[in-house]
XYZ file of C-alpha atoms in Angstrom:
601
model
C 95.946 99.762 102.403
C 98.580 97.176 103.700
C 98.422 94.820 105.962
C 101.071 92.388 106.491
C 98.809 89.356 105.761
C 97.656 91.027 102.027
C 100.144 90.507 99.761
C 100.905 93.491 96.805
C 100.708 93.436 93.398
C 103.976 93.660 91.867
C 105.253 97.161 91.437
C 107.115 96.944 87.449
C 103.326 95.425 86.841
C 101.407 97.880 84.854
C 97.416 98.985 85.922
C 98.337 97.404 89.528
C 96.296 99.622 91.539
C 97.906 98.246 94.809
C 101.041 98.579 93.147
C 100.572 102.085 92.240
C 99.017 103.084 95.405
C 102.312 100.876 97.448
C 104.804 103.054 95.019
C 103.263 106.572 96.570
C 103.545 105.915 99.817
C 107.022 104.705 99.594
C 108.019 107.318 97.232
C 106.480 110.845 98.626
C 109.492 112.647 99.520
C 109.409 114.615 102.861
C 109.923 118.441 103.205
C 108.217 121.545 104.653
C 105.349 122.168 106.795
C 101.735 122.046 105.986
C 98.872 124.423 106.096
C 95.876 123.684 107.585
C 92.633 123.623 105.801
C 89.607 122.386 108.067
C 85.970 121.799 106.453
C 82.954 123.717 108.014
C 81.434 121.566 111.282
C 78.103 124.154 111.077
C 75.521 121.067 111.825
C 73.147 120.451 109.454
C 70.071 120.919 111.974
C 71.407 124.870 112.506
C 72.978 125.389 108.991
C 69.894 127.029 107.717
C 72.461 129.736 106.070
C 74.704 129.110 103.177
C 78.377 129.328 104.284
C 81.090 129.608 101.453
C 84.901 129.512 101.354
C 86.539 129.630 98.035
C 89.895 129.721 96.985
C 90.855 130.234 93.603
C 89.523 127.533 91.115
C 90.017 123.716 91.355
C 92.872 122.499 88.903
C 91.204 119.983 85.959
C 94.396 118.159 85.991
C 97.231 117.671 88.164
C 100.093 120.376 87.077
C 103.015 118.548 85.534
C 106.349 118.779 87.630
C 104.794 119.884 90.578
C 105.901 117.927 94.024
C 103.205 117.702 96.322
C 104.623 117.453 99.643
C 102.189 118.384 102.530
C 98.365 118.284 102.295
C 95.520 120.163 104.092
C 93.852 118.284 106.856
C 90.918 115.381 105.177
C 87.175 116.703 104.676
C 84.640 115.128 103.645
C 81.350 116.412 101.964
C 78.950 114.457 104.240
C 76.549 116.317 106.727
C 77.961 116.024 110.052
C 75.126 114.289 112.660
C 72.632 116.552 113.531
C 72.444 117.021 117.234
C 69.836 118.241 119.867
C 69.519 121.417 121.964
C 69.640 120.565 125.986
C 71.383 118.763 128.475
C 74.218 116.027 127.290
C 77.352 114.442 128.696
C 80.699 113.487 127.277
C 82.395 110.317 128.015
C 86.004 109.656 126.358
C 85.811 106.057 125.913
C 88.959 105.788 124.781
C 92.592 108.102 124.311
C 94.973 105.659 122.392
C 98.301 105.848 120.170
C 98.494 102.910 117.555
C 102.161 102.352 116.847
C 103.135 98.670 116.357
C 99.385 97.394 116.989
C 98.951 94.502 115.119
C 96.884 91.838 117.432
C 97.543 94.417 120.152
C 93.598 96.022 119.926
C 92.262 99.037 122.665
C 90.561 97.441 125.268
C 88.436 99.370 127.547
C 84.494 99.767 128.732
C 81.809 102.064 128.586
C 79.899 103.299 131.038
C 76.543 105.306 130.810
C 77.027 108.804 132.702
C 75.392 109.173 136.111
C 74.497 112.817 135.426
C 72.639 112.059 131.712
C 71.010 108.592 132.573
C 68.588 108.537 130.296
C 66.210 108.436 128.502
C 68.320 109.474 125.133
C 66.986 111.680 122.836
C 70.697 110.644 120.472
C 73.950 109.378 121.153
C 76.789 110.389 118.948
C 80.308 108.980 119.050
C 82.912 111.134 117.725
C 85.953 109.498 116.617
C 89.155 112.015 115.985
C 92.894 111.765 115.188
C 96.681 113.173 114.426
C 99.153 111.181 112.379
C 102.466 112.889 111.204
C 105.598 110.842 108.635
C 104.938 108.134 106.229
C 102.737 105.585 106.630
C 100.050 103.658 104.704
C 96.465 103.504 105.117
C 94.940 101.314 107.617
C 91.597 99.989 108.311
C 90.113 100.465 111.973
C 86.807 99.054 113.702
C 85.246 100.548 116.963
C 83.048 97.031 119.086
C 80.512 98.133 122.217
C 79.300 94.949 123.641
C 80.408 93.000 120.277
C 78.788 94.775 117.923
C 80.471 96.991 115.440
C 79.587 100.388 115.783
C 82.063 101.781 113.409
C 84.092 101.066 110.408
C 87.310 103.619 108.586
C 90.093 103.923 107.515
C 92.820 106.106 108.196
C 94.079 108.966 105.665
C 98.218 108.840 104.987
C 100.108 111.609 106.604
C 102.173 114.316 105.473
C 106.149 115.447 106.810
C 104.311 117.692 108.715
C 100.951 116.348 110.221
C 97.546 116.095 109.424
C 94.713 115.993 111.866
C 90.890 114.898 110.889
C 87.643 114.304 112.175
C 84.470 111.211 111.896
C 81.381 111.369 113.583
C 78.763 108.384 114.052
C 75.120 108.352 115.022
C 74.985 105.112 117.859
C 70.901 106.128 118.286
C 70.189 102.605 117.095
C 72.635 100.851 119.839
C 70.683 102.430 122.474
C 69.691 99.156 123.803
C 73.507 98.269 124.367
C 74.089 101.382 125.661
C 72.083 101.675 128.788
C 74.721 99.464 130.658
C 78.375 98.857 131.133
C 79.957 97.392 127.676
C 83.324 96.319 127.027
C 85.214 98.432 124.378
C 87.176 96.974 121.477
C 89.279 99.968 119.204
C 91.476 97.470 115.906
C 93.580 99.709 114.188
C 96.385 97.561 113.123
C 99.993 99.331 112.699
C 103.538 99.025 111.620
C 105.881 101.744 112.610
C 109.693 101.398 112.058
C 112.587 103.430 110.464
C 110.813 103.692 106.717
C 106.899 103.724 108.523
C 107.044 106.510 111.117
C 103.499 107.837 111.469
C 101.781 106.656 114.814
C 97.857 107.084 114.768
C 96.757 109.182 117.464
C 93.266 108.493 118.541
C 90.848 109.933 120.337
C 87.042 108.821 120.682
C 84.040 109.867 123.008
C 80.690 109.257 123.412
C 78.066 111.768 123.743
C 74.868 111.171 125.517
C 71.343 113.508 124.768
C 69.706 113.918 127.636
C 65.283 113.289 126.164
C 63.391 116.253 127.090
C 59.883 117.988 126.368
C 61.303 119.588 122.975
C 63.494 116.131 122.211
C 61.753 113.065 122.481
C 63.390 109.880 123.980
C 64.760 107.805 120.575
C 62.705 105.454 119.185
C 64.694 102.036 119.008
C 64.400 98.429 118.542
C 64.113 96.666 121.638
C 67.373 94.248 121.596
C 70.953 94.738 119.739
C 72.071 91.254 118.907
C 75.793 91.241 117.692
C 76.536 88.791 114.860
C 80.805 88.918 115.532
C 83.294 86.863 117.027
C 83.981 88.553 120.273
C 82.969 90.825 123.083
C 86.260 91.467 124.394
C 88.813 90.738 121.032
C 87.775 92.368 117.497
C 84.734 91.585 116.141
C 84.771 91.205 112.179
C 85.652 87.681 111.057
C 88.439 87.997 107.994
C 87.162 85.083 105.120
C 89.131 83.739 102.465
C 87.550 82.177 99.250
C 85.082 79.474 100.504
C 84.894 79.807 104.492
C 81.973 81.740 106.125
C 81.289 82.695 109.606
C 78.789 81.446 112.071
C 77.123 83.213 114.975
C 75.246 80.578 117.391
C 72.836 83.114 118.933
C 69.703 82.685 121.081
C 66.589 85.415 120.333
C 64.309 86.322 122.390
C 60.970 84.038 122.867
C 58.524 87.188 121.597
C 60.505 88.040 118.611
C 58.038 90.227 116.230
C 60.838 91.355 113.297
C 64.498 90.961 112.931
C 66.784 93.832 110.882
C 70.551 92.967 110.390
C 73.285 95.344 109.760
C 76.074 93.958 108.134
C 79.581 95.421 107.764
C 82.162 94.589 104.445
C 84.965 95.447 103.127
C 87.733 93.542 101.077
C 91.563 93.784 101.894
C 94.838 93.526 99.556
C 93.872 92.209 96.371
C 89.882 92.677 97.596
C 90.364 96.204 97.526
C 90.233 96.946 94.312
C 88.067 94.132 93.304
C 86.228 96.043 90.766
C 89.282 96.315 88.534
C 90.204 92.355 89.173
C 90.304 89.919 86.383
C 88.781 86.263 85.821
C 90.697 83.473 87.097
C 91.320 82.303 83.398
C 92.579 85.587 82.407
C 95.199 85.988 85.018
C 96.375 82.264 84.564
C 96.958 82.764 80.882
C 98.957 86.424 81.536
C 101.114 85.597 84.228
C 103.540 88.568 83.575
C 100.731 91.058 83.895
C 100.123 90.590 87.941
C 96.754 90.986 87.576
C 94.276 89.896 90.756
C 91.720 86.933 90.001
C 88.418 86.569 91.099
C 86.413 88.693 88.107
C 84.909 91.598 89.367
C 80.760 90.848 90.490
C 80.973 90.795 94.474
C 77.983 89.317 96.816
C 77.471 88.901 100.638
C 75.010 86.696 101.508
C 73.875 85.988 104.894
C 72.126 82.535 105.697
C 69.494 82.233 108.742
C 70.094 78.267 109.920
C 71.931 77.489 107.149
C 68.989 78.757 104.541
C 69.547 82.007 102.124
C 68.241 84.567 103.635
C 69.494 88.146 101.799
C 72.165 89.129 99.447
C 74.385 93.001 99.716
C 75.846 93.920 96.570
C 79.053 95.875 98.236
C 79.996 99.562 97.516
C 83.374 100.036 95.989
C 85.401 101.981 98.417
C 88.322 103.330 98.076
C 91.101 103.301 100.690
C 93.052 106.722 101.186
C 96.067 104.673 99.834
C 94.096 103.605 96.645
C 95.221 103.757 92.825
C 97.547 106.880 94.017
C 97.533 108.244 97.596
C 97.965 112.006 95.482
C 94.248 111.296 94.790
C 92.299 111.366 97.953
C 94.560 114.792 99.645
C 92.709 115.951 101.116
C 89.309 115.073 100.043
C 89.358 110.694 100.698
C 86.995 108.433 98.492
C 83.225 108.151 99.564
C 83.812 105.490 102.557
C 86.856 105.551 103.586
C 86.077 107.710 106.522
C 82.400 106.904 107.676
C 81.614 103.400 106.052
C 78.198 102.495 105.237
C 76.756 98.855 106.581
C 74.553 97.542 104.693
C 70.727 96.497 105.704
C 69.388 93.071 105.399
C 65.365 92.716 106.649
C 65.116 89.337 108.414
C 61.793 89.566 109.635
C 60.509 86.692 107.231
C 62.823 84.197 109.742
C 61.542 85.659 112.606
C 58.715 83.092 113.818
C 61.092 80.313 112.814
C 63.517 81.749 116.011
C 61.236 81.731 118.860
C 61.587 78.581 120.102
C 63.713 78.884 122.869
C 66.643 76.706 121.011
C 70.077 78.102 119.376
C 69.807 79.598 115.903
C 72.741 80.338 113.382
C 73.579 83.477 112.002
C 75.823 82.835 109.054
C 77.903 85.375 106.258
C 79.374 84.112 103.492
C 82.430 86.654 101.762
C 81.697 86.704 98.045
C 82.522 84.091 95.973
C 85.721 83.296 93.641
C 87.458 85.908 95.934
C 91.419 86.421 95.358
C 91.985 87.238 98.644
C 90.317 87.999 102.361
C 86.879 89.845 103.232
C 86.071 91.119 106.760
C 82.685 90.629 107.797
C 80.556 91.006 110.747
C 77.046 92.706 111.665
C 74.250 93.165 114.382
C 70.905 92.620 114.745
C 68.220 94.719 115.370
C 65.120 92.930 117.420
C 61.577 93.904 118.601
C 59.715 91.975 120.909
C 56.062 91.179 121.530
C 55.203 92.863 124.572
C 51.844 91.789 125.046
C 52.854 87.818 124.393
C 55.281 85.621 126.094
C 56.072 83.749 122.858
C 55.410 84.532 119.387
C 55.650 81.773 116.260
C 55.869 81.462 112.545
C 57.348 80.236 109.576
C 58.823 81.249 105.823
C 56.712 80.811 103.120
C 58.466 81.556 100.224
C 62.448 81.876 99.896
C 63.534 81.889 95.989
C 66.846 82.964 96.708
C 68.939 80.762 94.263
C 72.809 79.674 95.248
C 73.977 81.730 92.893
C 73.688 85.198 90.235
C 72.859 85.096 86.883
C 76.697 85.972 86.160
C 77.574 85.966 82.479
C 81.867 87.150 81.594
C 83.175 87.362 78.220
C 86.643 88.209 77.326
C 87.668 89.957 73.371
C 90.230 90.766 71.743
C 89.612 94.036 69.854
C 91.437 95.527 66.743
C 93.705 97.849 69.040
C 95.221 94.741 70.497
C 93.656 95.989 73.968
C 91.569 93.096 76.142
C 87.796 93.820 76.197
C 86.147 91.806 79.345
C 82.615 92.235 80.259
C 80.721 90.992 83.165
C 77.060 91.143 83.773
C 74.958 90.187 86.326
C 71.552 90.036 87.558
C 69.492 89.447 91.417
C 65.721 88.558 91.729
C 64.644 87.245 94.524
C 61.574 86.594 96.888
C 61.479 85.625 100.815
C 58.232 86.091 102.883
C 56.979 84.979 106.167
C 54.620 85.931 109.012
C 54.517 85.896 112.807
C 51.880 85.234 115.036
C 51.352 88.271 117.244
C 48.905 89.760 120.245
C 47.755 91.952 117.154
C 47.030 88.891 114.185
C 49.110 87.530 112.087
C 51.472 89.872 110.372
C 52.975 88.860 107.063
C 56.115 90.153 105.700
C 57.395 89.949 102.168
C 61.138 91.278 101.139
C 61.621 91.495 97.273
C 64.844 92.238 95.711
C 66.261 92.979 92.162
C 69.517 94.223 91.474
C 71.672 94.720 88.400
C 75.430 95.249 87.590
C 77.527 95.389 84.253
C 81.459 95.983 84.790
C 83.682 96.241 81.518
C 87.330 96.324 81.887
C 89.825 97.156 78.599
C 93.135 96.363 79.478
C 95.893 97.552 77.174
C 99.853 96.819 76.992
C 100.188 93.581 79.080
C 98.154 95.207 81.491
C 99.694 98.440 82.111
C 96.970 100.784 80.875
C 93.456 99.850 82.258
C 89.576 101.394 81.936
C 87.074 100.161 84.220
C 83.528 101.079 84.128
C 80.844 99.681 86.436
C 77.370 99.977 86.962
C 75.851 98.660 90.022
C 72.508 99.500 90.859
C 68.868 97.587 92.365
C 66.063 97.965 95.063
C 64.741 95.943 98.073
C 60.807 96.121 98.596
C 59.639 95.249 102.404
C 56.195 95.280 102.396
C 54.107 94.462 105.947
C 50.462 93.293 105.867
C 48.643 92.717 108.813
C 45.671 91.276 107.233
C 43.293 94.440 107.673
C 43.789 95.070 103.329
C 46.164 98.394 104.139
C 50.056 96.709 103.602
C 52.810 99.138 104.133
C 55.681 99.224 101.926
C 59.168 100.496 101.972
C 61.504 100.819 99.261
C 65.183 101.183 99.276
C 67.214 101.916 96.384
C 70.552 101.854 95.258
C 73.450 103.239 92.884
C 76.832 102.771 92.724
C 78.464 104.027 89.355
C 82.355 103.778 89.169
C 84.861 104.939 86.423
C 88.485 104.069 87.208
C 91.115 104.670 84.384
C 95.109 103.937 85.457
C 98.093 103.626 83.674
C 102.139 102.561 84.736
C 104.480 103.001 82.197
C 108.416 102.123 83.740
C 111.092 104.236 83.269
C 114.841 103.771 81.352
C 116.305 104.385 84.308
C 116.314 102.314 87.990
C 113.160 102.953 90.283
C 111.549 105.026 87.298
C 108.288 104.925 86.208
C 105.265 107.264 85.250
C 101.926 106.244 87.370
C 98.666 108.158 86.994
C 94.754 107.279 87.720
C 91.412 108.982 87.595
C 88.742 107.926 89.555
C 84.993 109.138 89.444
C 82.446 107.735 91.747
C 79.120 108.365 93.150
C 76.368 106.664 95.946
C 72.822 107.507 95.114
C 70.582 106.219 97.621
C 66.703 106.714 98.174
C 64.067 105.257 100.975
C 60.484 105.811 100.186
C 57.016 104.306 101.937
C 53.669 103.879 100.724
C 50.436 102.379 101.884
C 48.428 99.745 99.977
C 48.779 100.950 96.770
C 49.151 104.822 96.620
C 52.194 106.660 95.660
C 55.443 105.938 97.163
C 56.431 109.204 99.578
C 60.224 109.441 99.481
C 61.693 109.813 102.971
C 65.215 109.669 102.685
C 67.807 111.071 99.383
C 71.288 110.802 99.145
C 73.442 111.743 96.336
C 77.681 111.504 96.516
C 79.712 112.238 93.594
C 83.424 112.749 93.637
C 86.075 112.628 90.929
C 89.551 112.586 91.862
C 93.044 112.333 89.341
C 96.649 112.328 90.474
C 99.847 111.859 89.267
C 103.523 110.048 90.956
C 106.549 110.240 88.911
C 109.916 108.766 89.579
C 113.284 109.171 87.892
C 116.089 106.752 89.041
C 114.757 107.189 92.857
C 113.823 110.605 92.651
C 109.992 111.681 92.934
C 109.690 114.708 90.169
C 106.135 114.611 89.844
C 103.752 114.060 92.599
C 100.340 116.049 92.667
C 96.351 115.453 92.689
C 93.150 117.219 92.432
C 89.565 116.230 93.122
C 85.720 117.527 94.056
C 83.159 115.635 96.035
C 79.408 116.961 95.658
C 76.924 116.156 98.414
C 73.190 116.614 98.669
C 70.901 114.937 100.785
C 67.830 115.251 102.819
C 67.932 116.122 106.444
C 66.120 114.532 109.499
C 64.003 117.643 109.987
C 63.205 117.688 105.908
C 65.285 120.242 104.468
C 68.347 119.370 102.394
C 71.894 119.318 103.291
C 74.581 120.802 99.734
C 77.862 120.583 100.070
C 80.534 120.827 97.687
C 84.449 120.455 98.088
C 87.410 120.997 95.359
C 90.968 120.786 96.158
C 94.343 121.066 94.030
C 97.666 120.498 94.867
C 96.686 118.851 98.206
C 94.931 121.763 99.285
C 91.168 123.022 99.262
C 90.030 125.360 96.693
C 85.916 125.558 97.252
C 84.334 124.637 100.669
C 80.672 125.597 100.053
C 77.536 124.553 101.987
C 73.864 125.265 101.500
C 71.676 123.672 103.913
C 68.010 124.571 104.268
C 66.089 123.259 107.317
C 62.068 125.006 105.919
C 61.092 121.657 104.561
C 62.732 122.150 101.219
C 62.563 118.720 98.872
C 65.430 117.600 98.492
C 66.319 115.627 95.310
């Protein structure tokens, strides 16, 4: 990922994963033509069948001396969004080519189709494009009516071309949706003589028509955006120390609040979990090593008071530790980024009085270098009472983690640096109601662990990290039956990389190996009984490649990887997919989906 305003770590600087991933994309040589290799788009709802496409065996390692050119077009293991039977309507919101597109963002607006005008049963937007040269990754964001309705990134081309494919379930916008909103596409570019590719984009909007056999979607009753802009891009980008403020006024009958927030971390930020403390990379100069330590936090304030805390994913841009890693198969989200889901609801009877509240995000702290954040808000109303009213009751939230970092020398001569941290915290409120007094209470824990061995002056480095935790939301409205929902999280990472320069000029040896997974649950319960799990998902992919470089001249660039998939479905079945590719190229493209009720996980 480049962007002009993120600088790069030093290239003759050893376990510099920007450095590494900045040397591929300059140094992939271009030749022949590619051959397509497109992923199953069966949807999940219909897949009831198990489809299968296998050829040969994935490689376990990248084969030395090989040159890996062109690439199949990029799949991904995620279920596409299931989609209903019946009458629907396709708008293209937006046909663009991003060449030199810094500061110069799609503008355009959306308008609901006359001939599906509701009431929606879904709306899906489906966002699709062509690239062809060199170029690096970029990161794009898709605004209707200010709020961010998508976040990706964009894969690196081949010689030859590559097309791909992201889909998006807007069902929750809905509100937005029903009028005219203005458009906002950001996918910043740089195309000259060395960076050829220009992104070719296409996105549309599909609207599903509710009828008897598809119910009209249930959604909240207001989208709120928390962003900068309804006509510019949206996502503030935050250095160390600055936030970002949204003045916003809420409705008078406000009942709960749910905020969606969007984050991702750029140039030195993306490859945070690999950073070192700011002592560290003050005493090793030499090294180029990224400050900041590794433990990341978003925390969002409501009128200047803590109100939630994210622990971020680790993504992986398509450019990331070696571009030969993610062809064709990219890390989990690049391509379909996951917000994240903050329950204000405990605020809510403190916003209701018809005066200006704040909105604030704060980027994590200690940061090296720039965040981009932004969200929306989710709000139901009251529609029995002109004006609900409340207050908090208990917000424990302290400033800061429990963060603890130790750095050791061990008896290899290799750097040993450990971070742990831990999250427990506590905010409930109520609101006043035409149905009582309802009471909400949001509990949180969450635990990480990162250790980091770095080995001559930095050019061989193994991270491992463990990030995992729960949020508890339980709702009691004082007649002794609380409801409860649990959402859980798990975000292991492995990263190994290595850079070891050459005799020669422009020579060196890079390689990485990357295995990550997302393990999500959501589960419910009433008063006490057993918690019912309603929603599983389960990632894992593992990805190695290779870039080798003698006096100019690439004579080793290949890459192999698998991404596993299973999750549960809308309609209660389970969704398994499984990918493997070597040589840029898929080897295994199997799906099982069930749609009988099957548990899945």
């Amino acid at each position: 990922m480049l962007i002009p305003s993120f600088p790069r770590r030093p290239l003759g600087r050893a376990v510099t994963a920007l450095a590494l991933a900045a040397a591929a994309a300059l140094g992939v040589p271009t030749a022949a033509s590619a051959t397509t290799v497109g992923a199953s788009a069966a949807s999940a709802a219909t897949a009831a069948a198990s489809a299968t496409t296998a050829v040969a065996g994935a490689a376990a390692q990248p084969s030395a001396g090989r040159v890996e050119t062109n690439y199949g077009n990029p799949v991904t293991a995620l279920p596409p969004i299931s989609r209903p039977s019946g009458k629907h309507c396709t708008v293209t919101a937006m046909q663009h080519d991003f060449a030199n597109s810094y500061g110069q963002p799609f503008t355009g607006t959306l308008t609901p189709p006359a001939d599906c005008p509701g009431p929606w049963s879904k709306v899906v937007l489906d966002w699709s494009g062509s690239v062809a040269g060199r170029q690096y990754d970029r990161l794009a964001g898709v605004w209707i009516g200010g709020a961010e309705v998508l976040r990706t990134s964009t894969p690196e081309p081949d010689p030859a071309g590559i097309s791909w494919h992201v889909d998006q379930d807007l069902t929750d916008f809905i509100p937005l949706l029903r009028t005219q909103q203005p458009v906002v596409v950001d996918l910043g570019n740089v195309v000259n003589s060395t960076y050829t590719g220009v992104y070719h984009m296409t996105m549309t909007v599909t609207y599903y028509q509710a009828d008897r056999d598809n119910a009209p979607a249930a959604t909240a009753d207001q989208v709120l955006p928390v962003s900068q802009s309804t006509t510019a891009p949206g996502w503030w980008t935050l250095n160390k120390g600055q936030s970002a403020t949204a003045t916003l006024a809420f409705p008078r009958n406000l009942t709960s609040a749910r905020l969606q927030v969007y984050a991702r971390g750029g140039g030195c930020e993306e490859f945070w979990y690999s950073n070192v403390p700011d002592d560290y990379a003050a005493a090793h100069p030499d090294y180029g090593m990224c400050g900041g330590g590794t433990y990341r936090e978003v925390q969002v304030l409501v009128d200047g008071r803590l109100a939630g805390t994210v622990q971020p994913f680790p993504a992986i841009y398509t450019g990331g530790i070696s571009p030969l890693m993610w062809r064709p198969i990219p890390s989990i989200d690049a391509f379909r980024t996951q917000p994240y889901d903050v329950d204000l609801t405990p605020f809510a009877g403190t916003l209701t009085d018809g005066r200006q509240h704040t909105v604030t995000l704060l980027p994590p702290a200690g940061i090296s270098d720039s965040w981009t954040l932004d969200g929306s808000l989710f709000l139901t109303t009251d529609p029995l009472r002109a004006q609900t009213g409340g207050a908090v009751t208990t917000d424990t939230i302290a400033a800061a983690p429990q963060l603890n970092t130790t750095e050791q020398k061990q008896s290899d001569g290799s750097d040993l640096i450990t971070v742990t941290a831990g999250r427990d915290w506590t905010v409930a409120g109520y609101v006043d109601t035409s149905h009582g007094r309802i009471t909400t209470t949001v509990e949180h824990h969450g635990d990480y662990r990162n250790t980091d061995t770095l080995a001559n002056q930095g050019q061989n480095q193994v991270t491992s990290q463990r990030d995992s935790g729960w949020t508890v939301v339980s709702t009691d409205d004082g007649h002794g039956q609380p409801r409860q929902h649990r959402t859980t999280w798990s975000y292991p990472l492995d990263v190994t990389s290595s850079y070891t320069p050459g005799s020669g000029s422009d020579s060196f040896l890079a390689s990485g190996q990357v295995s990550v997974a997302r393990e999500l649950t959501d589960q419910t319960r009433h008063s006490q009984g057993a918690w019912q799990q309603q929603v599983f998902t389960d990632d894992r992919l593992n990805s190695q490649g290779v870039l080798e470089r003698q006096n100019g001249t690439v004579v080793q660039a290949d890459g192999s990887s698998n991404e596993h998939y299973l999750g549960s479905t809308a309609d209660g079945g389970c969704y398994d997919h499984e990918l493997a590719a070597d040589h840029g190229y898929l080897t295994l493209d199997r799906v099982n989906a069930s749609t009988n009720g099957r548990a899945c996980g």
